[in-house]
Amino acid sequence: MPSHLHPWPNERIRSFRRALLEFFQQRQRDLPWRDAPWRDTPTPYGTLVSEIMLQQTRVETVVPYYLRWMKRFPDPETLAAADDEEVLRMWQGLGYYSRARNLLKAVREVVTEYGGEMPRDRAQLEGLPGVGPYTAGAVASIAFGEPEPAVDGNVRRVLARLMDDPVPKPGTLERWARGLVDPHRPGDFNQALMELGAMVCTPRSPSCSSCPVSTHCEALAKGTVEERPAPKTRRAIPRLVEAVAVMVRTPTGGRPEPEVLLLRRPATGLLARMWGCPGREVVGGDDPARVAWELARELLAGEIVDGAADRSLAPGESVCEERAEGPETPTELPSVEHVFSHRKVTYRPYRFLVEEADAPLGDAPFADSPNLRWVSFGELGGVPLPVAQLRILDSVRGAEADGPP
């Protein structure tokens, strides 16, 4: 909204802008996606990449990923032409992989619909896959100088304290941010608000004594800074256990190093299109080793365990009792825990050694499946793998180095 519709008088708004922009000029962090005399001027594409990466991820984590990404995909055309798996691999370790998939979709749309030029209109930006109101406002203001607000978590906290509002509504935040944004330096202003929230107006123990806009803060005047905004009620995160069948094919004359069987996840849902060792949720009181064994047997068409492939284990029967002799007994590997945004998963991996005699047709029954393949240890670096799977495979390599059980 225009500044004259903001509850503050115009002179107070101008005073707030001056103080905040001076703070930004003096204390902004040197980040590779920001304009500086010693680096190339950031492109609108680079701004989009940085803003997508920064969603739910700390700045210090993003910096090396951004630098690698821009070196490999320096412009929209290069990214649009890239293989989907390579894009996921470049994102590997950053988490929230839907961001990478949406970024790829958005940039391909920019190339096909806008001739490779990022749209500057906020509505058009919001029409791109994975681009919401905040990201659209950030790109429009930072890359194009459009007087658009950009309200992320840091800005929400700053505005809630300025207003002394425990639970500010999205519409209220949007109106306040739009009324405050500097029309001459909107990109710097929005980044300054973000920096203020990240460096000074922090969730806990804010540095009010060094805040450049403390005289404008209603919460500080009323002694309610620590209570603003009111903490959200946290829902309990469900905990799941997943048995993982780590099937390792031993070397032969034609295969100088071990191979591991990887499964590609479906095109939608959690970790979509990522690769990893096959897994299955453990329900109730089921034995994780049993679940992993049955999964391995199904995948290898019953050939993984001689003499036991034609039946499931009886309830309570131990895998080790069924397979007490030889290296085919599965080896339990260290558990791996990983917290997603909406669930906590404990992975219980078990290693199965697959001899040539166990799978005489080699890649069958996987030859016709694009979602199952044997990958040598040396080739794992070229496959997009989630962090938890990387940890599991690290333990597998360690077990292989120690020799068979």
Coordinates of C-alpha atoms in Angstrom, one line a residue:
M1 CA 0.0 0.0 0.0
P2 CA 1.2 3.6 -0.4
S3 CA 3.0 5.0 2.5
H4 CA 0.2 7.5 3.2
L5 CA -2.0 4.5 4.1
H6 CA 0.5 3.2 6.6
P7 CA -0.4 3.8 10.3
W8 CA 2.9 5.7 10.8
P9 CA 3.2 9.3 9.6
N10 CA 5.4 9.8 6.5
E11 CA 8.2 11.4 8.4
R12 CA 8.5 8.4 10.7
I13 CA 8.5 6.0 7.7
R14 CA 11.3 8.1 6.1
S15 CA 13.3 8.0 9.3
F16 CA 12.8 4.3 9.6
R17 CA 14.0 3.8 6.0
R18 CA 17.1 5.9 6.5
A19 CA 18.2 4.2 9.7
L20 CA 17.6 0.7 8.3
L21 CA 19.4 1.4 5.0
E22 CA 22.4 2.9 6.9
F23 CA 22.6 -0.2 9.0
F24 CA 22.6 -2.3 5.8
Q25 CA 25.3 -0.2 4.2
Q26 CA 27.5 -0.7 7.2
R27 CA 26.8 -4.2 8.4
Q28 CA 25.5 -6.3 5.5
R29 CA 27.2 -9.6 5.1
D30 CA 29.4 -10.2 2.0
L31 CA 27.4 -12.8 0.2
P32 CA 28.1 -14.0 -3.4
W33 CA 24.6 -13.2 -4.7
R34 CA 24.8 -9.6 -3.6
D35 CA 26.2 -6.7 -5.6
A36 CA 29.7 -5.7 -4.8
P37 CA 32.5 -3.8 -6.7
W38 CA 34.8 -6.9 -6.7
R39 CA 32.3 -9.3 -8.3
D40 CA 30.1 -9.4 -11.4
T41 CA 26.7 -7.8 -10.9
P42 CA 24.3 -10.6 -9.8
T43 CA 21.7 -11.6 -12.5
P44 CA 18.0 -12.0 -11.9
Y45 CA 18.6 -15.7 -12.5
G46 CA 21.2 -15.7 -9.8
T47 CA 18.9 -13.9 -7.4
L48 CA 16.2 -16.6 -8.0
V49 CA 18.7 -19.4 -7.4
S50 CA 19.9 -17.8 -4.1
E51 CA 16.4 -17.2 -2.8
I52 CA 15.2 -20.7 -3.6
M53 CA 18.3 -22.2 -1.9
L54 CA 17.8 -19.9 1.2
Q55 CA 14.3 -21.3 1.8
Q56 CA 14.5 -23.1 5.1
T57 CA 18.3 -23.3 4.9
R58 CA 21.0 -21.3 6.8
V59 CA 23.0 -18.7 4.8
E60 CA 26.4 -20.3 5.7
T61 CA 25.2 -23.7 4.4
V62 CA 23.9 -22.2 1.1
V63 CA 27.1 -20.2 0.1
P64 CA 29.2 -23.1 -1.2
Y65 CA 26.2 -24.7 -2.9
Y66 CA 25.4 -21.4 -4.6
L67 CA 29.0 -21.0 -5.9
R68 CA 29.1 -24.6 -7.2
W69 CA 25.7 -24.2 -8.8
M70 CA 26.5 -20.9 -10.6
K71 CA 29.8 -22.3 -11.9
R72 CA 28.0 -25.3 -13.4
F73 CA 24.7 -23.6 -14.4
P74 CA 25.7 -19.9 -14.9
D75 CA 22.5 -19.0 -16.8
P76 CA 18.9 -20.2 -17.4
E77 CA 19.7 -21.8 -20.7
T78 CA 22.5 -24.0 -19.2
L79 CA 20.2 -25.2 -16.4
A80 CA 17.2 -25.7 -18.6
A81 CA 19.3 -28.1 -20.8
A82 CA 20.7 -30.0 -17.9
D83 CA 19.8 -33.6 -17.0
D84 CA 17.4 -33.9 -14.1
E85 CA 19.6 -36.4 -12.3
E86 CA 22.6 -34.0 -12.5
V87 CA 20.5 -31.2 -11.1
L88 CA 19.5 -33.4 -8.1
R89 CA 23.1 -34.4 -7.7
M90 CA 24.3 -30.8 -7.5
W91 CA 21.6 -30.2 -4.9
Q92 CA 22.6 -33.2 -2.9
G93 CA 23.0 -32.5 0.8
L94 CA 21.0 -29.2 0.7
G95 CA 17.8 -31.0 1.5
Y96 CA 14.2 -30.2 0.5
Y97 CA 14.8 -31.6 -3.0
S98 CA 11.4 -30.4 -4.3
R99 CA 13.1 -26.9 -4.4
A100 CA 15.6 -28.2 -7.0
R101 CA 12.9 -29.8 -9.1
N102 CA 10.8 -26.7 -9.0
L103 CA 13.7 -24.5 -9.8
L104 CA 14.5 -26.6 -12.8
K105 CA 10.8 -26.4 -13.9
A106 CA 10.7 -22.7 -13.3
V107 CA 13.9 -22.0 -15.3
R108 CA 12.7 -24.2 -18.2
E109 CA 9.5 -22.2 -18.3
V110 CA 11.6 -19.0 -18.3
V111 CA 13.5 -20.3 -21.3
T112 CA 10.5 -21.5 -23.2
E113 CA 8.0 -18.8 -22.3
Y114 CA 10.1 -15.7 -21.7
G115 CA 13.1 -16.3 -24.0
G116 CA 15.5 -16.9 -21.2
E117 CA 14.8 -13.5 -19.5
M118 CA 13.4 -13.6 -16.0
P119 CA 10.0 -11.8 -15.8
R120 CA 10.0 -8.7 -13.6
D121 CA 6.3 -8.6 -12.9
R122 CA 5.5 -10.1 -9.5
A123 CA 2.4 -11.9 -10.8
Q124 CA 4.3 -13.5 -13.6
L125 CA 7.0 -14.5 -11.1
E126 CA 4.5 -16.1 -8.8
G127 CA 3.2 -18.1 -11.8
L128 CA 6.6 -20.0 -12.0
P129 CA 6.8 -23.4 -10.3
G130 CA 8.0 -23.2 -6.7
V131 CA 7.9 -19.4 -6.5
G132 CA 5.6 -18.0 -3.8
P133 CA 4.8 -14.4 -2.7
Y134 CA 8.1 -14.0 -0.7
T135 CA 10.4 -15.3 -3.5
A136 CA 8.5 -13.3 -6.1
G137 CA 8.8 -10.1 -4.0
A138 CA 12.5 -10.7 -3.3
V139 CA 13.4 -11.3 -7.0
A140 CA 11.2 -8.3 -8.2
S141 CA 12.8 -5.9 -5.7
I142 CA 16.4 -7.1 -5.6
A143 CA 16.8 -7.9 -9.3
F144 CA 14.6 -5.3 -10.9
G145 CA 14.1 -2.6 -8.4
E146 CA 10.4 -3.0 -8.2
P147 CA 8.9 -1.6 -4.9
E148 CA 7.5 -5.0 -3.8
P149 CA 7.6 -6.3 -0.2
A150 CA 9.3 -9.7 0.6
V151 CA 8.2 -11.2 3.9
D152 CA 10.2 -14.2 5.1
G153 CA 10.5 -15.6 8.6
N154 CA 13.0 -12.9 9.7
V155 CA 10.9 -10.1 8.3
R156 CA 7.8 -11.5 10.0
R157 CA 9.5 -11.4 13.4
V158 CA 10.8 -7.8 12.9
L159 CA 7.3 -6.6 11.8
A160 CA 5.6 -8.4 14.6
R161 CA 7.8 -6.6 17.1
L162 CA 7.5 -3.2 15.4
M163 CA 3.7 -3.6 15.6
D164 CA 3.7 -5.4 19.0
D165 CA 1.4 -8.0 17.4
P166 CA 1.6 -11.5 18.9
V167 CA 0.0 -13.2 15.9
P168 CA 0.2 -10.9 12.9
K169 CA -2.0 -12.0 10.0
P170 CA -0.4 -12.5 6.6
G171 CA -2.5 -9.6 5.2
T172 CA -1.4 -7.3 7.9
L173 CA 2.3 -8.2 7.4
E174 CA 1.9 -7.6 3.6
R175 CA 0.3 -4.2 4.2
W176 CA 3.0 -3.1 6.7
A177 CA 5.9 -4.3 4.5
R178 CA 4.4 -2.7 1.4
G179 CA 4.0 0.6 3.2
L180 CA 7.5 0.6 4.6
V181 CA 9.5 -0.5 1.5
D182 CA 11.7 2.2 0.1
P183 CA 10.6 3.0 -3.4
H184 CA 14.1 4.1 -4.5
R185 CA 16.0 1.2 -3.0
P186 CA 13.5 -1.6 -2.5
G187 CA 16.0 -4.5 -3.0
D188 CA 18.4 -3.0 -0.4
F189 CA 15.5 -2.3 1.9
N190 CA 14.1 -5.8 1.8
Q191 CA 17.5 -7.3 2.3
A192 CA 18.1 -4.9 5.2
L193 CA 15.0 -6.1 7.0
M194 CA 16.1 -9.7 6.5
E195 CA 19.6 -8.9 7.8
L196 CA 18.1 -7.1 10.8
G197 CA 16.1 -10.2 11.7
A198 CA 19.1 -12.5 11.1
M199 CA 21.7 -10.5 13.0
V200 CA 20.0 -8.2 15.5
C201 CA 16.2 -8.9 16.0
T202 CA 16.9 -12.6 16.5
P203 CA 14.3 -15.1 17.9
R204 CA 16.0 -15.4 21.3
S205 CA 18.1 -12.7 23.1
P206 CA 17.7 -10.0 20.5
S207 CA 20.3 -7.2 20.6
C208 CA 17.8 -4.3 21.1
S209 CA 20.5 -2.0 22.4
S210 CA 22.3 -2.1 19.0
C211 CA 19.1 -2.1 16.9
P212 CA 19.1 0.8 14.4
V213 CA 15.3 1.1 14.5
S214 CA 14.7 0.5 18.2
T215 CA 13.0 3.9 18.6
H216 CA 10.3 2.6 16.3
C217 CA 9.7 -0.7 18.1
E218 CA 6.4 -0.9 20.0
A219 CA 7.3 -4.2 21.5
L220 CA 10.5 -2.7 23.0
A221 CA 8.5 0.2 24.4
K222 CA 6.0 -2.2 26.0
G223 CA 8.6 -4.8 27.2
T224 CA 7.2 -7.6 25.1
V225 CA 10.0 -8.2 22.6
E226 CA 10.7 -11.7 23.8
E227 CA 7.0 -12.6 23.5
R228 CA 6.6 -11.4 19.9
P229 CA 5.6 -13.1 17.8
A230 CA 3.9 -15.7 19.9
P231 CA 5.5 -19.1 19.4
K232 CA 3.6 -21.4 17.2
T233 CA 2.2 -24.6 18.7
R234 CA 4.4 -27.4 17.6
R235 CA 2.8 -30.6 16.4
A236 CA 4.4 -33.9 17.4
I237 CA 6.5 -35.3 14.6
P238 CA 5.7 -38.9 13.7
R239 CA 8.6 -41.3 14.1
L240 CA 9.0 -44.1 11.5
V241 CA 11.4 -47.0 11.2
E242 CA 12.5 -48.2 7.8
A243 CA 14.3 -51.4 7.1
V244 CA 16.9 -51.0 4.3
A245 CA 18.1 -53.9 2.1
V246 CA 21.7 -53.1 1.1
M247 CA 22.4 -55.6 -1.5
V248 CA 26.1 -55.8 -2.5
R249 CA 27.2 -57.8 -5.5
T250 CA 30.6 -59.2 -5.0
P251 CA 33.4 -58.5 -7.6
T252 CA 34.2 -61.0 -10.4
G253 CA 36.7 -61.0 -13.3
G254 CA 34.5 -58.6 -15.2
R255 CA 33.6 -56.4 -12.2
P256 CA 36.7 -55.3 -10.3
E257 CA 34.8 -53.7 -7.4
P258 CA 31.6 -54.4 -5.5
E259 CA 28.3 -53.1 -6.7
V260 CA 25.2 -52.1 -4.7
L261 CA 21.6 -52.3 -5.9
L262 CA 19.9 -48.9 -6.0
L263 CA 16.2 -48.1 -6.4
R264 CA 14.9 -44.8 -7.8
R265 CA 12.0 -43.3 -5.9
P266 CA 8.7 -42.3 -7.6
A267 CA 8.4 -39.1 -9.5
T268 CA 6.3 -37.5 -6.8
G269 CA 6.4 -37.4 -3.0
L270 CA 9.2 -37.4 -0.5
L271 CA 12.7 -37.5 -2.1
A272 CA 11.1 -37.8 -5.6
R273 CA 13.5 -39.2 -8.3
M274 CA 16.3 -39.7 -5.8
W275 CA 18.2 -43.0 -5.7
G276 CA 19.0 -45.2 -2.7
C277 CA 19.0 -48.7 -1.3
P278 CA 15.5 -50.2 -1.2
G279 CA 13.7 -49.7 2.0
R280 CA 10.3 -50.6 3.6
E281 CA 8.6 -49.2 6.6
V282 CA 8.6 -51.5 9.7
V283 CA 5.1 -51.7 11.0
G284 CA 4.1 -52.5 14.6
G285 CA 6.4 -55.1 16.2
D286 CA 7.9 -56.5 13.0
D287 CA 11.5 -57.4 13.0
P288 CA 13.5 -54.9 10.9
A289 CA 15.9 -57.7 9.8
R290 CA 13.0 -59.8 8.6
V291 CA 11.4 -56.9 6.7
A292 CA 14.8 -56.2 5.0
W293 CA 15.3 -59.9 4.2
E294 CA 11.9 -60.2 2.6
L295 CA 12.4 -57.1 0.6
A296 CA 15.8 -58.4 -0.7
R297 CA 14.3 -61.7 -1.6
E298 CA 11.4 -60.1 -3.5
L299 CA 13.8 -57.9 -5.5
L300 CA 16.1 -60.7 -6.4
A301 CA 13.2 -62.9 -7.5
G302 CA 13.8 -65.4 -4.7
E303 CA 17.4 -66.2 -5.5
I304 CA 19.1 -64.4 -2.7
V305 CA 18.7 -67.2 -0.2
D306 CA 19.1 -70.8 -1.3
G307 CA 16.6 -73.1 0.3
A308 CA 14.6 -70.3 1.9
A309 CA 13.5 -68.3 -1.1
D310 CA 10.1 -69.9 -1.5
R311 CA 8.6 -68.9 1.8
S312 CA 8.5 -66.1 4.3
L313 CA 10.0 -66.6 7.8
A314 CA 7.6 -67.7 10.4
P315 CA 6.6 -65.0 13.0
G316 CA 9.3 -64.7 15.6
E317 CA 11.8 -66.7 13.5
S318 CA 15.3 -65.2 13.3
V319 CA 16.9 -64.4 10.0
C320 CA 20.2 -65.5 11.4
E321 CA 18.7 -68.9 12.4
E322 CA 17.4 -69.4 8.9
R323 CA 20.7 -68.5 7.3
A324 CA 23.2 -69.5 10.0
E325 CA 25.9 -70.6 7.6
G326 CA 28.1 -68.7 5.1
P327 CA 28.4 -65.1 4.2
E328 CA 24.8 -64.8 3.0
T329 CA 23.6 -64.1 6.6
P330 CA 22.7 -60.4 6.5
T331 CA 25.0 -58.1 8.4
E332 CA 23.4 -55.3 10.5
L333 CA 24.9 -51.9 9.8
P334 CA 24.7 -48.9 12.1
S335 CA 21.3 -47.2 12.3
V336 CA 20.9 -43.8 10.7
E337 CA 18.4 -41.2 11.9
H338 CA 17.2 -38.3 9.7
V339 CA 14.6 -35.6 10.5
F340 CA 12.5 -34.4 7.6
S341 CA 10.1 -31.4 8.0
H342 CA 7.2 -33.6 8.9
R343 CA 8.6 -36.9 10.1
K344 CA 11.6 -38.5 11.8
V345 CA 12.9 -41.7 10.3
T346 CA 15.2 -44.3 11.8
Y347 CA 16.8 -46.3 9.0
R348 CA 17.8 -49.9 10.0
P349 CA 20.1 -51.1 7.2
Y350 CA 21.2 -54.7 6.6
R351 CA 23.8 -55.8 4.1
F352 CA 23.2 -58.8 1.9
L353 CA 26.1 -60.3 -0.1
V354 CA 24.9 -61.4 -3.5
E355 CA 27.1 -64.0 -5.1
E356 CA 27.1 -64.6 -8.9
A357 CA 25.4 -68.0 -8.2
D358 CA 22.6 -66.2 -6.4
A359 CA 21.9 -64.1 -9.4
P360 CA 23.1 -66.0 -12.4
L361 CA 21.6 -63.6 -15.0
G362 CA 23.5 -60.7 -13.6
D363 CA 21.4 -57.6 -14.1
A364 CA 18.1 -59.6 -14.5
P365 CA 15.5 -59.0 -13.3
F366 CA 16.5 -55.4 -13.4
A367 CA 17.6 -55.0 -17.0
D368 CA 14.2 -53.7 -18.2
S369 CA 13.6 -51.4 -15.2
P370 CA 14.8 -47.8 -15.4
N371 CA 14.3 -47.5 -11.6
L372 CA 16.6 -50.3 -10.5
R373 CA 20.3 -50.7 -11.2
W374 CA 23.6 -52.0 -9.9
V375 CA 26.1 -49.2 -9.2
S376 CA 29.8 -49.7 -8.4
F377 CA 31.2 -48.0 -5.3
G378 CA 33.3 -45.9 -7.6
E379 CA 30.3 -44.6 -9.5
L380 CA 28.2 -43.6 -6.5
G381 CA 29.4 -40.0 -6.7
G382 CA 27.6 -39.6 -10.0
V383 CA 24.2 -40.6 -8.5
P384 CA 21.8 -38.2 -6.7
L385 CA 21.5 -39.7 -3.2
P386 CA 19.8 -38.3 -0.1
V387 CA 22.0 -37.6 3.0
A388 CA 20.7 -40.6 5.0
Q389 CA 21.6 -42.9 2.1
L390 CA 25.1 -41.4 1.8
R391 CA 25.6 -42.3 5.5
I392 CA 24.3 -45.8 5.0
L393 CA 26.6 -46.4 1.9
D394 CA 29.5 -45.0 3.8
S395 CA 29.0 -47.7 6.4
V396 CA 28.7 -50.3 3.6
R397 CA 32.0 -49.3 2.2
G398 CA 33.6 -49.5 5.6
A399 CA 32.2 -53.0 6.1
E400 CA 33.5 -54.0 2.7
A401 CA 37.0 -52.7 3.6
D402 CA 36.9 -54.8 6.7
G403 CA 36.1 -57.9 4.7
P404 CA 33.1 -60.3 4.8
P405 CA 31.8 -61.3 8.1

